[in-house]
Coordinates of N, CA and C in Angstrom, one line a residue:
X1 N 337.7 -33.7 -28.6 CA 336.4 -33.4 -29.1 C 335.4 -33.3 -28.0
X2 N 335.6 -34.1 -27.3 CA 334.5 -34.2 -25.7 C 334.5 -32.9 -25.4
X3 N 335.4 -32.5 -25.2 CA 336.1 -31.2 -23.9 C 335.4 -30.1 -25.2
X4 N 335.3 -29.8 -25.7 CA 334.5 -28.6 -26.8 C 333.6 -28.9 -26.9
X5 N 333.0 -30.3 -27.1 CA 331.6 -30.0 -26.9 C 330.8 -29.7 -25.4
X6 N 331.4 -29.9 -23.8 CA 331.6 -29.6 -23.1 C 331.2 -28.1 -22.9
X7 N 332.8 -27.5 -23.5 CA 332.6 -26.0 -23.7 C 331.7 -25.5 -24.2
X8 N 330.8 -26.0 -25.0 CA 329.7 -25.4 -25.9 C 328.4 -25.7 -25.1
X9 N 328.5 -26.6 -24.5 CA 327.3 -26.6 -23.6 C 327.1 -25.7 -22.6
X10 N 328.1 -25.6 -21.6 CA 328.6 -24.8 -20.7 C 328.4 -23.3 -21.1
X11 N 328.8 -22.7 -22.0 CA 328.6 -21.6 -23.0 C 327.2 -21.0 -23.3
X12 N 326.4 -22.3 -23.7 CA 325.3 -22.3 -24.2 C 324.0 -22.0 -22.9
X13 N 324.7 -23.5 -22.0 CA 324.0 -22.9 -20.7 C 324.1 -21.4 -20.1
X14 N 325.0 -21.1 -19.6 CA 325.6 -19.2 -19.3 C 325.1 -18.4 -20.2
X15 N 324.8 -18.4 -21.1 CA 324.0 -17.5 -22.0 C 322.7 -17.4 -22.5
X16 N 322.0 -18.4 -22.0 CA 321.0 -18.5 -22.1 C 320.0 -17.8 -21.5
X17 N 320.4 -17.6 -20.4 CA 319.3 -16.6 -19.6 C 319.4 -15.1 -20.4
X18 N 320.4 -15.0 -20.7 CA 320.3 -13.6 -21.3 C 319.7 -13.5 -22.5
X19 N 319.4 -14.4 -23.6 CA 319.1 -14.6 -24.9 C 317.4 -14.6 -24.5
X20 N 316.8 -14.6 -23.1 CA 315.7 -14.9 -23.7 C 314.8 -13.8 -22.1
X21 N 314.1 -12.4 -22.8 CA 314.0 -11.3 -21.8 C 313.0 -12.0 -20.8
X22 N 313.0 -11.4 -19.9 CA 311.6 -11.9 -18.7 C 310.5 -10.8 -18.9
X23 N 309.6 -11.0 -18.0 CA 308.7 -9.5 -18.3 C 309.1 -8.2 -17.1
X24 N 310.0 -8.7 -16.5 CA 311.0 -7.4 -15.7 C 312.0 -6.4 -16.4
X25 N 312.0 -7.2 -17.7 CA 312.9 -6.3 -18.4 C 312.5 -5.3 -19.6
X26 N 311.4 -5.1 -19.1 CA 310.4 -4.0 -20.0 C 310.8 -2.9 -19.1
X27 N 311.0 -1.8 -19.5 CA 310.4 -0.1 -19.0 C 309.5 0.2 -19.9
X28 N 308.8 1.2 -19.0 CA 308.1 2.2 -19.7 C 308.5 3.3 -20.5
X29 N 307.4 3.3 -21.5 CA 307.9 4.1 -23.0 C 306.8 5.0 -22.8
X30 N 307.4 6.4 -23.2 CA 306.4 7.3 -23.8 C 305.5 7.5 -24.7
X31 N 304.3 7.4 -24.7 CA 303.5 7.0 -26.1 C 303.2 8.5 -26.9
X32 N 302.9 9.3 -25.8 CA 302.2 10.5 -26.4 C 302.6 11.5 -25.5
X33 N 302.6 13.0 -26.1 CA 302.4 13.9 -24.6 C 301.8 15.5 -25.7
X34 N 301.3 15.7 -24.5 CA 300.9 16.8 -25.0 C 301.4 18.4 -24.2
X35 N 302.0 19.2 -24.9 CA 302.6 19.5 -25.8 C 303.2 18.6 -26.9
X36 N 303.2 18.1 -28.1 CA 304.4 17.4 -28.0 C 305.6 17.7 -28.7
X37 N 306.5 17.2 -28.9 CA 308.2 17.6 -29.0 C 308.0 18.1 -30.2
X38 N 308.2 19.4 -29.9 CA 308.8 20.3 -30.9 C 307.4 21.1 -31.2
X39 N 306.1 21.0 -30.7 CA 305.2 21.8 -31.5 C 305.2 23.0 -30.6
X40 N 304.6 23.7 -31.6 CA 304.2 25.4 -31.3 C 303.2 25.7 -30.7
X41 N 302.6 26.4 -29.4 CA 301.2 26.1 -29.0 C 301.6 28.0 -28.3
X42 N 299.8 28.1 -28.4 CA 300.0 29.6 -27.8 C 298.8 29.9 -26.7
X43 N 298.8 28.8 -26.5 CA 298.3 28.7 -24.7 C 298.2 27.1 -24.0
X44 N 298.3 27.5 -23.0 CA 299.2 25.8 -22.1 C 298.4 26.0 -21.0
X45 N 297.3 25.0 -20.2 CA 297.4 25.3 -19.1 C 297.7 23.4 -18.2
X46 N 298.0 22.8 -19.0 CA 298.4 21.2 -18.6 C 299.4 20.7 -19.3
X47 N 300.2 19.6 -18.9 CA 301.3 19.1 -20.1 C 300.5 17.9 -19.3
X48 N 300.4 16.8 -20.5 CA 300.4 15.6 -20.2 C 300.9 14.2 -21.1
X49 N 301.4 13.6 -19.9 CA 302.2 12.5 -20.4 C 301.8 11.2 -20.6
X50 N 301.4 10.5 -21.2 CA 301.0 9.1 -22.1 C 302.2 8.6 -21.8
X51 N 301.8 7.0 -20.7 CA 302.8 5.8 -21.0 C 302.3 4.8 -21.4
X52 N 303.4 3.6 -21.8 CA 303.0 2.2 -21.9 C 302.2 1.3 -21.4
X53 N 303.0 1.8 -20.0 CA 302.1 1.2 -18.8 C 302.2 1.8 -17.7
X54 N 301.1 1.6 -16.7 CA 300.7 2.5 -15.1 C 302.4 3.1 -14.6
X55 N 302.4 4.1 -14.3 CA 303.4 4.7 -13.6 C 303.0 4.3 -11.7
X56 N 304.6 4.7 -11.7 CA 304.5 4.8 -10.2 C 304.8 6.2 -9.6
X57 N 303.5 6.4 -9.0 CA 303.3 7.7 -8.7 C 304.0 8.2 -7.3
X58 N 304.9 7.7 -6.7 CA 305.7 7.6 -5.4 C 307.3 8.1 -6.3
X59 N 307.6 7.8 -7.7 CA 308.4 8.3 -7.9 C 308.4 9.1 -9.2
X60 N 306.9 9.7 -9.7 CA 307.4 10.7 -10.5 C 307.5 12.2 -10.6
X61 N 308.3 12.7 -11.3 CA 309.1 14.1 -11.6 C 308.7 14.5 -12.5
X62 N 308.4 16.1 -12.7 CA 307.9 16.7 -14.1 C 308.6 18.0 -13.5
X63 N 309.5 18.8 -14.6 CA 309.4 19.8 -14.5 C 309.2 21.0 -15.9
X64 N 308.8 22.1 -15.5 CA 308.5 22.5 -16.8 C 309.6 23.7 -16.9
X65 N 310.3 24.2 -18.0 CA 311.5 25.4 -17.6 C 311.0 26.1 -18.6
X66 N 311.3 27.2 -18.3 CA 310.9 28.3 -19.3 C 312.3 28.8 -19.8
X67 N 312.2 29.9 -21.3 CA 313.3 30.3 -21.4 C 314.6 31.4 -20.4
X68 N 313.3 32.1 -19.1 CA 313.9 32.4 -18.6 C 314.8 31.8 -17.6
X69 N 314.5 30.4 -17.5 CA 315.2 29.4 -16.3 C 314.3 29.5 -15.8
X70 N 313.1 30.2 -15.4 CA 311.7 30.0 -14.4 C 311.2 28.4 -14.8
X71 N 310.6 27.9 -13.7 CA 309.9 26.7 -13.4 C 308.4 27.1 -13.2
X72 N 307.6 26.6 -14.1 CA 306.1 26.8 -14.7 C 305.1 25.7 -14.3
X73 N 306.2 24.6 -13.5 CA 305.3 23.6 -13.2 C 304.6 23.8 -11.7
X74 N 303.0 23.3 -11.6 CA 302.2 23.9 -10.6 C 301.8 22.0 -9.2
X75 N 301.3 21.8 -10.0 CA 301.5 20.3 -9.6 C 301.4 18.9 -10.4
X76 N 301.2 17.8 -9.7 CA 301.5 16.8 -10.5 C 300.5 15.5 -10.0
X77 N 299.8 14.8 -11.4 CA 299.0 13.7 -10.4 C 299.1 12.9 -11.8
X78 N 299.0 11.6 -11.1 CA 299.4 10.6 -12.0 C 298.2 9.3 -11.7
X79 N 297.9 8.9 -12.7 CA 296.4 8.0 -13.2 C 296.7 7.1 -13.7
X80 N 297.4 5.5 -13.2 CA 297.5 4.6 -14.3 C 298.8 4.9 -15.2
X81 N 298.3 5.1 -16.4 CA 299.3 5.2 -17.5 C 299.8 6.6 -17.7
X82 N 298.9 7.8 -17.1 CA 298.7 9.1 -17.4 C 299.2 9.9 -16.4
X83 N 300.4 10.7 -16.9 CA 300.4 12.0 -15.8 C 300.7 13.2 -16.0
X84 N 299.9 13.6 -15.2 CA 299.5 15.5 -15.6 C 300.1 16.3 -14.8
X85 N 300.6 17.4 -14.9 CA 300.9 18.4 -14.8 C 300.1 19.6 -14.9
X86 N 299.7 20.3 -13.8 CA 299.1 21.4 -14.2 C 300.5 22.9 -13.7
X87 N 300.0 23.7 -14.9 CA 301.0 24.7 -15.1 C 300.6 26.4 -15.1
X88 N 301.6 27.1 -14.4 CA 301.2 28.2 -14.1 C 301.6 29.2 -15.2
X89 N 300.6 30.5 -15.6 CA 300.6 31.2 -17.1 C 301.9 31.5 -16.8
X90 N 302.8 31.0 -18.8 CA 303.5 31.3 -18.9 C 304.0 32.4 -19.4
X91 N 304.8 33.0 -19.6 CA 305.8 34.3 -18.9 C 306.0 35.3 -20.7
X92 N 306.7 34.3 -21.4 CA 307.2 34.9 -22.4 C 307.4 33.9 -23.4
X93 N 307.3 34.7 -24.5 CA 307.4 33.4 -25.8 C 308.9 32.9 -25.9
X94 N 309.2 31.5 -26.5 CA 310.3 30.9 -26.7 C 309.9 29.4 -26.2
X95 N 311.2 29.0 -26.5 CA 311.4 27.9 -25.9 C 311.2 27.4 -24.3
X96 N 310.7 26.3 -24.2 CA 310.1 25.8 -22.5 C 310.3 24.1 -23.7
X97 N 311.3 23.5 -21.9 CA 311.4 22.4 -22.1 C 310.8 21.3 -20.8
X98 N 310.5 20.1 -21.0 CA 309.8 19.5 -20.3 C 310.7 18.6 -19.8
X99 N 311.0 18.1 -18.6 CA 311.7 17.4 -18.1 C 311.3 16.6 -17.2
X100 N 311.1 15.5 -17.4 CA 310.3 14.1 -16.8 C 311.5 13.2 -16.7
X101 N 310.4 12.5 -15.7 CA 311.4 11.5 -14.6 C 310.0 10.2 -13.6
X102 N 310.5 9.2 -14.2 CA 309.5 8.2 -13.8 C 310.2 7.2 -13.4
X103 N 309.9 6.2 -12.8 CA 310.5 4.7 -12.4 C 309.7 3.7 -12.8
X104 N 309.9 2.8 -13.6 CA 309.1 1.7 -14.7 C 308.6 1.2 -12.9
X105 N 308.2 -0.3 -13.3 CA 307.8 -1.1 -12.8 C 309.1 -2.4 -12.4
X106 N 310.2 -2.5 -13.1 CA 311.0 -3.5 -12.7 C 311.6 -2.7 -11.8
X107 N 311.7 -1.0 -11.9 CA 312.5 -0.5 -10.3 C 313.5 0.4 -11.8
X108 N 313.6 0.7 -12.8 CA 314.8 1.1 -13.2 C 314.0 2.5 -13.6
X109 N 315.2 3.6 -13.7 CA 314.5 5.0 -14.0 C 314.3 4.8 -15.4
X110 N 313.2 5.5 -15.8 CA 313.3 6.3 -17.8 C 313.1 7.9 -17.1
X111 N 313.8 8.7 -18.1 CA 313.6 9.8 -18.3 C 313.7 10.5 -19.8
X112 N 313.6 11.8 -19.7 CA 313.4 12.3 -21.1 C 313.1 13.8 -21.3
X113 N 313.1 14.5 -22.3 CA 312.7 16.0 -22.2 C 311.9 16.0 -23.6
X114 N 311.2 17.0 -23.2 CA 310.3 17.2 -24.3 C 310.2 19.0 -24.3
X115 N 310.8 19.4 -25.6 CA 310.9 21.7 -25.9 C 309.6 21.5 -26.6
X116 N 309.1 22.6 -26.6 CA 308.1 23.0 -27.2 C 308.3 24.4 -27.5
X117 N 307.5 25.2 -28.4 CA 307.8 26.7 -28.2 C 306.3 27.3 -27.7
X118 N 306.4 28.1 -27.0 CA 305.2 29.0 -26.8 C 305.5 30.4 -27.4
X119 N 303.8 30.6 -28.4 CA 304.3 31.7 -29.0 C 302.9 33.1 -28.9
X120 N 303.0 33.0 -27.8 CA 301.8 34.1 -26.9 C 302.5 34.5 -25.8
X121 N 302.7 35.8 -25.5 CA 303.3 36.5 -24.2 C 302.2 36.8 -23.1
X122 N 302.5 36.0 -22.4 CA 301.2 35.9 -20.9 C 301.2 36.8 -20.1
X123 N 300.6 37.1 -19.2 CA 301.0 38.1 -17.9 C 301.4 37.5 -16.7
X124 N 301.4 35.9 -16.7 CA 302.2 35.2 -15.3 C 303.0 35.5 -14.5
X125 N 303.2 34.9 -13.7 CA 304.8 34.8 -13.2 C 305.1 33.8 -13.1
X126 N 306.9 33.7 -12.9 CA 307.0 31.9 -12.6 C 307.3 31.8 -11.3
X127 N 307.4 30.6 -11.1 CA 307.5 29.8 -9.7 C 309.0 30.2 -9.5
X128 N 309.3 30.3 -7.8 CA 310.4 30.4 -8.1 C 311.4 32.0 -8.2
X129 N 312.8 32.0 -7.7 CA 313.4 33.2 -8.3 C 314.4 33.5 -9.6
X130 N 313.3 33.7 -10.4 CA 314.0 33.4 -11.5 C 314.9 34.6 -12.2
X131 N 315.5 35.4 -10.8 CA 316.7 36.2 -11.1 C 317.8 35.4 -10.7
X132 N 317.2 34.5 -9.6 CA 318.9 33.7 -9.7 C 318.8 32.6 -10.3
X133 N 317.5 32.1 -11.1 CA 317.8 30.8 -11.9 C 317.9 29.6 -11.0
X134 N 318.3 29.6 -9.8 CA 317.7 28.3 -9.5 C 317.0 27.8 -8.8
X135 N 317.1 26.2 -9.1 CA 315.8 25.8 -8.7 C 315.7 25.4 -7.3
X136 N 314.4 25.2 -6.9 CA 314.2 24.9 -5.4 C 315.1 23.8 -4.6
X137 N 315.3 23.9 -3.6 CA 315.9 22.6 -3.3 C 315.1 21.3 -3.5
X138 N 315.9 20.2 -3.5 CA 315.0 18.8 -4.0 C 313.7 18.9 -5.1
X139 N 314.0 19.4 -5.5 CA 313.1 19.8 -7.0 C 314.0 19.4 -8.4
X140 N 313.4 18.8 -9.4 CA 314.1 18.0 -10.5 C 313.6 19.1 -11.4
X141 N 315.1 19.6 -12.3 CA 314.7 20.9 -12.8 C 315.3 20.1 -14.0
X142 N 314.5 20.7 -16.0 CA 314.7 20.3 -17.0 C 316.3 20.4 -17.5
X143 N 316.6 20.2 -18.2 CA 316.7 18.7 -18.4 C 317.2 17.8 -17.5
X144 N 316.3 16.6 -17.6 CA 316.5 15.6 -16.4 C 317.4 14.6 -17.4
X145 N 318.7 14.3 -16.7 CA 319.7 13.5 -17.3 C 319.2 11.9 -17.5
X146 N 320.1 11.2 -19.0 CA 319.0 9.9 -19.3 C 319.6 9.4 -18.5
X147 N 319.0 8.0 -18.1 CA 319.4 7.1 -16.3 C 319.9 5.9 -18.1
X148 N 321.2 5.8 -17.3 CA 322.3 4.6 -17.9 C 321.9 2.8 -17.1
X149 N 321.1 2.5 -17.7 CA 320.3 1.0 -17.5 C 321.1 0.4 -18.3
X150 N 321.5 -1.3 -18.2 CA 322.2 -2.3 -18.7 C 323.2 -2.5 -18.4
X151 N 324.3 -1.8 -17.5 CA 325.7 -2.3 -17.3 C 325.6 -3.3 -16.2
X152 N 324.8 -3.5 -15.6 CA 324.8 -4.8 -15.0 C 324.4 -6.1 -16.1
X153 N 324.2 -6.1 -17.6 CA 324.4 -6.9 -18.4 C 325.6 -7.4 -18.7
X154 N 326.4 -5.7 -18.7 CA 327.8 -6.5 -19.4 C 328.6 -6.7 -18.5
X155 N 328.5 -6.6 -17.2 CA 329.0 -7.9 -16.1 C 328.7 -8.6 -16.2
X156 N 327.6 -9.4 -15.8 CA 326.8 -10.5 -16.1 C 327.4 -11.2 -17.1
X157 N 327.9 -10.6 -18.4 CA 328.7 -11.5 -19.8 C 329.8 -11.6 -19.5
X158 N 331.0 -10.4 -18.9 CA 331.8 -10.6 -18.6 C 332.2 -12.0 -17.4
X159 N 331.3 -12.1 -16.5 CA 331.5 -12.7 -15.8 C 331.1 -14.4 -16.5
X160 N 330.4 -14.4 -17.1 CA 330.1 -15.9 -17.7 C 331.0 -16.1 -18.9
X161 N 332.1 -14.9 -19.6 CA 333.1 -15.3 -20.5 C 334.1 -15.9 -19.2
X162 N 334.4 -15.3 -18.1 CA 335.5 -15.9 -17.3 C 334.8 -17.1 -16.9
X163 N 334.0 -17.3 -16.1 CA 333.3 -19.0 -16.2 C 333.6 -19.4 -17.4
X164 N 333.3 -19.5 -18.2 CA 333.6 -20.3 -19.6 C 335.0 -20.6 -19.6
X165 N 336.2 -19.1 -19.9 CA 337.4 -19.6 -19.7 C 338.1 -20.9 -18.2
X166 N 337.7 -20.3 -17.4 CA 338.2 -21.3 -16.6 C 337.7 -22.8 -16.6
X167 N 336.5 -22.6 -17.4 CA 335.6 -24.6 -17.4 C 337.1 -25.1 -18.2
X168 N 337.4 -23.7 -19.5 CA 338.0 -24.4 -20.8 C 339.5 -24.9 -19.9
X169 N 339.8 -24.0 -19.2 CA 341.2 -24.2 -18.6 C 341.3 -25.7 -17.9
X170 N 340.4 -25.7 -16.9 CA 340.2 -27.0 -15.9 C 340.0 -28.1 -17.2
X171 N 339.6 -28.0 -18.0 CA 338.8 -29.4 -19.1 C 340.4 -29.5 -19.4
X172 N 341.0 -28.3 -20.0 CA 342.1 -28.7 -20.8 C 343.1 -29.4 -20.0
X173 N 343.3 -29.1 -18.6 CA 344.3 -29.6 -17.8 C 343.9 -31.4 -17.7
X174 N 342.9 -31.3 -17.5 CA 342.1 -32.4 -17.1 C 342.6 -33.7 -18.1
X175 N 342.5 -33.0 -19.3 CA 343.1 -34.2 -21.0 C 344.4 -33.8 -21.0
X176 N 345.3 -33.1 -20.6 CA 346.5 -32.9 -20.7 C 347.1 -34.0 -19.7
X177 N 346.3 -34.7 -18.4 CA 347.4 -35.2 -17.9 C 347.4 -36.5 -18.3
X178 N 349.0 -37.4 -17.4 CA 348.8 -39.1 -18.2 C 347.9 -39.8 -17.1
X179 N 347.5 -40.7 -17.9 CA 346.6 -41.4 -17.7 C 347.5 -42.8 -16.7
X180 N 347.4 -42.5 -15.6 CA 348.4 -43.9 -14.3 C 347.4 -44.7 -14.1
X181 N 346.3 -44.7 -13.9 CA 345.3 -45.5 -13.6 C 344.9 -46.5 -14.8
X182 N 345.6 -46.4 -15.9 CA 345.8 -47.8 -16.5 C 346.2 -49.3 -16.3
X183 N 345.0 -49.8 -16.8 CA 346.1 -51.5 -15.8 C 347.3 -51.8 -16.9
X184 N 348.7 -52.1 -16.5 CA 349.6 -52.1 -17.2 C 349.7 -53.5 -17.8
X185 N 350.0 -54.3 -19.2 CA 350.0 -55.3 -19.3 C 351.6 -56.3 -18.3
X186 N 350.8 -58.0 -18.4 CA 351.4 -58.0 -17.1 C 353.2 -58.1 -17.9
X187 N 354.1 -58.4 -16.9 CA 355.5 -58.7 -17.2 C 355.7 -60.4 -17.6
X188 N 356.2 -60.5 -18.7 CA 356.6 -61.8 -19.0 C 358.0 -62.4 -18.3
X189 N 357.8 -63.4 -17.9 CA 359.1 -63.9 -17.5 C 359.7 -64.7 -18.6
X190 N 361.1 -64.1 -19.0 CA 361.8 -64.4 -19.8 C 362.5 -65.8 -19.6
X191 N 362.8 -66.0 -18.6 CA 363.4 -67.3 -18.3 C 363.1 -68.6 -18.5
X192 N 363.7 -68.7 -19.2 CA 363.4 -70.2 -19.7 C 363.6 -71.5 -18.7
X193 N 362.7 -72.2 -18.9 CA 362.9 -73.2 -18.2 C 363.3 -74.8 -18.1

């Protein structure tokens, strides 16, 4: 009974840090943006993006893609919570998707896309040659892939199930063995006298 309750402490302690978040383990959430996902707009000359909280402007990404593969995005400045995009007249109606790329504040990426349709034919051009479709070097073109955050959680469990098993292993051996350190009662002398 000792030795499991042991276990359960042991258990209890190793899991504990995980049961209870810090404030590092927040990212930033998209609140708003304009365009926003999925509407129909028939002139554009900014996309802007609403977060939770202040961005870091050392690492964010916007790109805008048109349906011809052209890139429509002109530049980029970011305020706190808010970042804009200013954008060059776009080309041809259809689908344009938005493709953002930020780094919260604990250091982990969020990303995300946002289509919209445009439904006004402009006289622009896009950025870019958009006979061969692609994009500039070091330039982050839509869709920006979602960033896979948490697998250093399920190590972190993994690793505190194998702590756990070996406490249980060591505890079990520990009650398994005999007990020599008993004082032995003493020997009677049989001999009569």
């Amino acid at each position: 009974m000792r030795s499991l309750t042991v276990c359960l402490v042991l258990l209890a302690s190793l899991l504990w840090p995980l049961s209870t978040p810090g404030p590092a383990s927040a990212h930033n959430v998209l609140k708003t943006s304009d365009p926003a996902d999925g509407a129909s707009v028939s002139r554009l000359d900014r996309v802007t993006l609403t977060f939770d909280q202040p961005v870091r402007a050392d690492f964010a990404k916007l790109a805008l893609t048109g349906p011809d593969g052209a890139r429509y995005d002109a530049g980029l400045t970011v305020r706190d919570e808010v970042v804009t995009a200013t954008v060059k007249p776009l080309v041809s109606p259809g689908m344009y998707v938005i493709g953002w790329q930020i780094v919260s504040n604990d250091g982990h990426p969020v990303s995300g896309t946002i289509r919209f349709t445009y439904t006004n034919a402009g006289t622009g051009t896009p950025t870019g040659a958009a006979a061969t479709l692609a994009p500039a070097p070091g330039s982050v073109s839509a869709p920006i892939p979602a960033a896979s955050g948490g697998s250093w959680v399920w190590g972190l469990l993994i690793f505190a199930l194998l702590m756990l098993s070996l406490a249980t292993w060591v505890l079990h051996r520990h009650g398994a063995r005999p007990h020599s350190a008993r004082p032995s009662a003493p020997a009677r002398d049989r001999t009569t006298a």
